[in-house]
Short mmCIF file of C-alpha atoms in Angstrom, two decimals:
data_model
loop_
_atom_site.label_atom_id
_atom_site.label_comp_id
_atom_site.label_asym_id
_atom_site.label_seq_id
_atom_site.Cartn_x
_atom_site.Cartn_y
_atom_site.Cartn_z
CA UNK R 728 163.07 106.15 78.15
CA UNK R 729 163.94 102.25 78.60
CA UNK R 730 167.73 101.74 79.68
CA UNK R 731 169.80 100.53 76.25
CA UNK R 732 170.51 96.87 77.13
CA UNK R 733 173.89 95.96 75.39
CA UNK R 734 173.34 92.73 73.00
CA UNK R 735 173.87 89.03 74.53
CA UNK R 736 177.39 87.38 74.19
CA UNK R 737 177.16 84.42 71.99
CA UNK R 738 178.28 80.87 73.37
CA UNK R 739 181.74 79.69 71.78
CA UNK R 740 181.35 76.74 69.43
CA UNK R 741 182.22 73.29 70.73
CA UNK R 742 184.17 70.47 68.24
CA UNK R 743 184.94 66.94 68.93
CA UNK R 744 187.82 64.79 67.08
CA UNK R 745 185.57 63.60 65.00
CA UNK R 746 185.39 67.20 62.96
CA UNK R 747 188.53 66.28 62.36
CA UNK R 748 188.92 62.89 61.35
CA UNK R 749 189.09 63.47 57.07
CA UNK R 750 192.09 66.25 57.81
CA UNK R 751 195.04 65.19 55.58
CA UNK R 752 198.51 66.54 54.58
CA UNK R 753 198.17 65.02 51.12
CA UNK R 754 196.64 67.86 49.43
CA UNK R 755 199.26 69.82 49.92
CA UNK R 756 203.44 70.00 48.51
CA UNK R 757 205.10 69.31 51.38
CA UNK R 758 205.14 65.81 53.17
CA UNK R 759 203.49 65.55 56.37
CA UNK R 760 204.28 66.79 59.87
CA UNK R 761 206.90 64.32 61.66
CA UNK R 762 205.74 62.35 64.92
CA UNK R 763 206.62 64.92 67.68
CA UNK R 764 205.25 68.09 66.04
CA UNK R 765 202.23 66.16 64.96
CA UNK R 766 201.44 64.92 68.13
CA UNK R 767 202.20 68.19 69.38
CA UNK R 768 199.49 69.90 67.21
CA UNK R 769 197.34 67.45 68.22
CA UNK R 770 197.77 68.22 72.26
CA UNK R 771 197.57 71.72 71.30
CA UNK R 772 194.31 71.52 69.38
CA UNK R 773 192.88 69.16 72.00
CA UNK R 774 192.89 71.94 74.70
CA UNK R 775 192.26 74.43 72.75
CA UNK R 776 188.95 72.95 71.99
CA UNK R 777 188.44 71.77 75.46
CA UNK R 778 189.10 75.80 76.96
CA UNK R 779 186.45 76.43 74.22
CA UNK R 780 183.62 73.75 75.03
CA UNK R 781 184.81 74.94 79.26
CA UNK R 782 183.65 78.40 78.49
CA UNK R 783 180.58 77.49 76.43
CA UNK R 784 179.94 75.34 79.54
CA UNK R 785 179.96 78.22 81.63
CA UNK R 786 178.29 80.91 79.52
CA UNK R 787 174.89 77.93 79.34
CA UNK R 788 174.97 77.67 82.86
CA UNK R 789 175.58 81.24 84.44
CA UNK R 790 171.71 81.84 85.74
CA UNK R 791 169.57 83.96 83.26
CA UNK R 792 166.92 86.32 84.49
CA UNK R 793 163.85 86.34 82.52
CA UNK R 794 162.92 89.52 80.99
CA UNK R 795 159.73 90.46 82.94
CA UNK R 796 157.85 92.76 85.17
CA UNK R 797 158.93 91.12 87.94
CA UNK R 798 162.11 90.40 87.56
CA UNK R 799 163.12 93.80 86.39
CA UNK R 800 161.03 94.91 90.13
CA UNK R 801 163.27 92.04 91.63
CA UNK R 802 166.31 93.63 89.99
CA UNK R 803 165.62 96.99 90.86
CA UNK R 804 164.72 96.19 94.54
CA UNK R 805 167.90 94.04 94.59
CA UNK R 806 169.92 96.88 93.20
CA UNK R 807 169.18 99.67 95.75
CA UNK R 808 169.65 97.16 98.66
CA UNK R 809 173.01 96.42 97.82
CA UNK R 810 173.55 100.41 97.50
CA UNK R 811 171.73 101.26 101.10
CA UNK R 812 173.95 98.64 102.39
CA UNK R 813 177.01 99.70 101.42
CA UNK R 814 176.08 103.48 101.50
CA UNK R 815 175.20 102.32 105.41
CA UNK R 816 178.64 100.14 106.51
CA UNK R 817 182.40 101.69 107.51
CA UNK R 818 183.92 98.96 105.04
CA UNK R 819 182.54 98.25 101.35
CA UNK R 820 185.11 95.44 101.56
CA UNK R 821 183.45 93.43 103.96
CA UNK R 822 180.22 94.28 103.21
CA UNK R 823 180.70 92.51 100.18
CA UNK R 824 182.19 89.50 101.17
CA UNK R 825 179.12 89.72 103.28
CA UNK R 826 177.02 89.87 99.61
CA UNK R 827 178.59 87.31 98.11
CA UNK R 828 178.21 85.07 101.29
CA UNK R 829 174.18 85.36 101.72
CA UNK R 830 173.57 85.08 98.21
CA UNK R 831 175.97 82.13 97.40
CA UNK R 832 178.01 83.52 94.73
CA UNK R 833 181.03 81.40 95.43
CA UNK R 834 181.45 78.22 98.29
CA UNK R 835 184.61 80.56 99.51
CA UNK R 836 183.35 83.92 100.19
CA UNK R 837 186.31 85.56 100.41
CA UNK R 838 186.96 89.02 98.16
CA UNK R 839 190.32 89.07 96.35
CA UNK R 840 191.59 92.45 95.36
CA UNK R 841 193.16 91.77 91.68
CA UNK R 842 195.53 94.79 90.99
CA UNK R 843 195.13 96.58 87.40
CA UNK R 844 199.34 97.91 86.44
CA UNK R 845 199.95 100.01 83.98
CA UNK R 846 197.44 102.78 84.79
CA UNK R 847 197.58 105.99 87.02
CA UNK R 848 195.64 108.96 87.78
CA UNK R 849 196.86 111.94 89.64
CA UNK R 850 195.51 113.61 92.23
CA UNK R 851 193.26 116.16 91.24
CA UNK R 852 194.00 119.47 93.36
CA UNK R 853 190.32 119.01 94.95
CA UNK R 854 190.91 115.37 95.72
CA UNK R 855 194.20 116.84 97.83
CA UNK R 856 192.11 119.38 99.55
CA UNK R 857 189.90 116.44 100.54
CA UNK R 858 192.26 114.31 101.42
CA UNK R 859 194.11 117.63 103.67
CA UNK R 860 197.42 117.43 101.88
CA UNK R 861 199.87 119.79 100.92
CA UNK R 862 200.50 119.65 96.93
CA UNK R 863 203.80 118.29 97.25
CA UNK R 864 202.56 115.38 100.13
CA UNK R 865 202.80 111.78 98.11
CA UNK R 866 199.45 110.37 97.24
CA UNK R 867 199.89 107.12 95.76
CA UNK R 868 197.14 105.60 93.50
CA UNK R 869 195.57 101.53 92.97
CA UNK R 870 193.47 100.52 90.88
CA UNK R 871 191.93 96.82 91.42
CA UNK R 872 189.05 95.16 90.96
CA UNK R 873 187.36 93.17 93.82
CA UNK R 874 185.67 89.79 92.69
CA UNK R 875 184.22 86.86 94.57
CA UNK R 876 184.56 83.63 93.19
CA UNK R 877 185.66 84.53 89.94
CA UNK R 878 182.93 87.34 89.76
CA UNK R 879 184.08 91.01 89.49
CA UNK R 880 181.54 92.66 92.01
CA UNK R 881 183.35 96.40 92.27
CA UNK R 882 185.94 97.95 90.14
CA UNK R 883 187.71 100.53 92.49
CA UNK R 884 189.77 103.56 91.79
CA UNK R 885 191.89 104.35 95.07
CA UNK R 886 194.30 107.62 96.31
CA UNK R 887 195.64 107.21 99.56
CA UNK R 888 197.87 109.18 101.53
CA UNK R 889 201.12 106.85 102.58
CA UNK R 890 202.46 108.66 105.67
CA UNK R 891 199.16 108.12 107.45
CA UNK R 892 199.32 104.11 107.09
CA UNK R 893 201.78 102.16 109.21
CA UNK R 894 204.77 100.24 106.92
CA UNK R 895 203.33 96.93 107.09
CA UNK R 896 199.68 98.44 105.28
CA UNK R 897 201.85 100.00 102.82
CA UNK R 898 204.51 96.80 102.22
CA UNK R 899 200.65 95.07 101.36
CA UNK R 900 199.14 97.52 99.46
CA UNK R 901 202.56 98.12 97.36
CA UNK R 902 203.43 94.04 96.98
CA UNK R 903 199.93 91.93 97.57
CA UNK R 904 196.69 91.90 96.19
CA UNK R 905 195.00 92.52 99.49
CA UNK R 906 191.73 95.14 99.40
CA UNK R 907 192.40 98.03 100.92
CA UNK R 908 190.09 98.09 103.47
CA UNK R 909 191.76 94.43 104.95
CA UNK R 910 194.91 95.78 104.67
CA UNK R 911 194.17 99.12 106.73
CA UNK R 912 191.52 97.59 109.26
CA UNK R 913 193.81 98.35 112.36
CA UNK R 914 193.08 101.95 111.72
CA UNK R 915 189.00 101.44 112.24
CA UNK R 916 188.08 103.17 109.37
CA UNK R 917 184.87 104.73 108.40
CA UNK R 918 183.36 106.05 105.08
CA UNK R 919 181.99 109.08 104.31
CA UNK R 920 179.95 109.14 100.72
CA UNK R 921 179.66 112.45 99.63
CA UNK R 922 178.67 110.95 95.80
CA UNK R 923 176.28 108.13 94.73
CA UNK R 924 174.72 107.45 91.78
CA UNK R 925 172.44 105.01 89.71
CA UNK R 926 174.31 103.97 86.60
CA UNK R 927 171.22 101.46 85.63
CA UNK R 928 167.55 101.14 86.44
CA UNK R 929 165.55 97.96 85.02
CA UNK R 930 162.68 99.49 85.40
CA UNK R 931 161.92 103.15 83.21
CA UNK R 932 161.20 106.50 84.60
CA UNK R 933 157.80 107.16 86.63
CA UNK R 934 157.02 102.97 86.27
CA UNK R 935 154.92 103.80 89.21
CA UNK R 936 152.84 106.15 87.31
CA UNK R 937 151.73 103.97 84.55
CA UNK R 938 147.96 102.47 83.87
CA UNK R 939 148.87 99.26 82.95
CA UNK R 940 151.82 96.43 83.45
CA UNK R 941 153.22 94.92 81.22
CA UNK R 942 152.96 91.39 80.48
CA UNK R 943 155.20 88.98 81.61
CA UNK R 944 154.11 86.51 79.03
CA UNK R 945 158.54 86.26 77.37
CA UNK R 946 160.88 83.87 76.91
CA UNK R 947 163.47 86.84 76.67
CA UNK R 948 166.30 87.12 78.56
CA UNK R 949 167.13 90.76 80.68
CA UNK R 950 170.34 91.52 79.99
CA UNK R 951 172.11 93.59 82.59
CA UNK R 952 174.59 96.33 82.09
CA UNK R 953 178.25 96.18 83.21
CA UNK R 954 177.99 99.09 85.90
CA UNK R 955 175.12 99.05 87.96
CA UNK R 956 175.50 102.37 90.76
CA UNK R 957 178.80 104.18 91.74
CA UNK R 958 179.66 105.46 94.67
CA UNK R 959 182.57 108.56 95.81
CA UNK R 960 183.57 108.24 99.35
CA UNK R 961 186.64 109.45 101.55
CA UNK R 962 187.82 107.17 103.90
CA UNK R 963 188.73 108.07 107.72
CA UNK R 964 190.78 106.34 109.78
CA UNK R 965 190.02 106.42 113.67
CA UNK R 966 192.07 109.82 114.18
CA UNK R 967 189.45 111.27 111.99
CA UNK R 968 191.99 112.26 109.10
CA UNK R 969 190.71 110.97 105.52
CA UNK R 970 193.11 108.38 104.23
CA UNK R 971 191.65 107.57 101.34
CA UNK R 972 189.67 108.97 98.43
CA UNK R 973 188.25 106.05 96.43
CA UNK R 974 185.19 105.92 93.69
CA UNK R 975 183.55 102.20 93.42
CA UNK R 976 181.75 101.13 90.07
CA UNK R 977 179.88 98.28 91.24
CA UNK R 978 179.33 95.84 88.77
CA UNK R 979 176.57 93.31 87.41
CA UNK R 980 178.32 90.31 89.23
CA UNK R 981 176.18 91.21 92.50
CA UNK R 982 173.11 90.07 90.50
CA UNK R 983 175.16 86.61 89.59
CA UNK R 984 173.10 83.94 91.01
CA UNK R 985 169.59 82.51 89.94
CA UNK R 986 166.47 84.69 90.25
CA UNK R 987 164.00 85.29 92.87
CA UNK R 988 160.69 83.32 92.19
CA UNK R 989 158.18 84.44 89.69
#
């Protein structure tokens, strides 16, 4: 069965003054706005439409992937590289810093951690027993989602066990946006995935099997799902006792630059 490709977003309108210019107060009871407030609707109007025509800007030039054979085989390959790579290095962090890098997402490479507040999630009892704690040994829980250049690449759910991270790991993981696996480096950690799974494939079941290709005659456009694989992984730190329990939705953005050629 094909994947269900959620619809396209639609561009924001742009405006100039000029779709303004036969606006009047005169139609109406009360006299016009005085000098300051005018000119202050007028500021305020100005940038609104100039954040809208910014972000129209951006949606017309954020590279589109035609909707082909090939690119959903491009896609596909592209996908389960990214998982084999991360599925084969000690720190998902800087593996994709190391992503965004080759591929040119961003002219700074560098993954910022932005921290999601208001949610929690407690330890499960079988996330303890992975993690070796007692049930009454604090377990504190992040949420952030890592992004490269203003693209989100991995949304990442994180319980990690306090007492076996020095103060100055904690003071950054409690007060700074800094990925955990930056902030806890001195440890040498390593990963161990005991879960991964493919949330999307471009291409259908058994594509291998069939007679015939499609044709790649479309001016379509393949849209690509928010999630693309997820992964489950405790993380060890160089005393071999877990630290960390964390599950990684990886997310469209690694597929963020223009495609391969046809």
């Amino acid at each position: 069965m094909n994947p269900a490709i959620p619809p396209s977003l639609t561009p924001l309108p742009t405006h100039s003054s000029a779709d303004f210019a036969d606006f009047t107060y005169s139609d109406y009871s009360y006299s016009p706005l005085p000098t300051r407030p005018r000119r202050l609707f007028t500021v305020l109007s100005a940038a609104l439409l100039g954040a809208a025509t910014a972000l129209s800007a951006h949606a017309q030039a954020a590279p589109q992937w035609p909707d082909t054979y090939l690119s959903r085989l491009q896609a596909q390959a592209l996908i389960q590289t990214a998982n084999a790579e991360i599925l084969g290095s000690s720190s998902a962090t800087l593996t994709l810093e190391k992503w965004c890098r080759d591929h040119r997402l961003a002219a700074d490479p560098t993954l910022i951690a932005t921290l999601v507040h208001g949610v929690d999630k407690p330890p499960t009892s079988e996330q303890r027993l992975r993690l070796q704690v007692g049930p009454n040994e604090p377990i504190r829980y992040r949420r952030v989602q890592l992004s490269c250049g203003g693209l989100v690449l991995s949304e990442a759910d994180n319980w990690y066990v306090p007492a076996r991270l020095s103060a100055e790991m904690n003071r950054l993981l409690d007060t700074t946006d800094t990925p955990f696996g930056k902030a806890v480096l001195d440890l040498k950690p390593f990963r161990r995935t005991y879960a991964a799974t493919l949330l999307w494939s471009p291409l259908p079941p058994q594509w291998e099997m069939q007679k015939e290709r499609p044709s790649a005659a479309t001016t379509a456009t393949l849209i690509l799902p928010a999630a693309l694989f997820e992964h489950r992984a405790l993380v060890f730190g160089q005393d071999l006792r877990p630290i960390s329990e964390v599950i990684e939705t990886y997310q469209k953005g690694l597929l963020a630059f223009p495609p391969p050629p046809q």
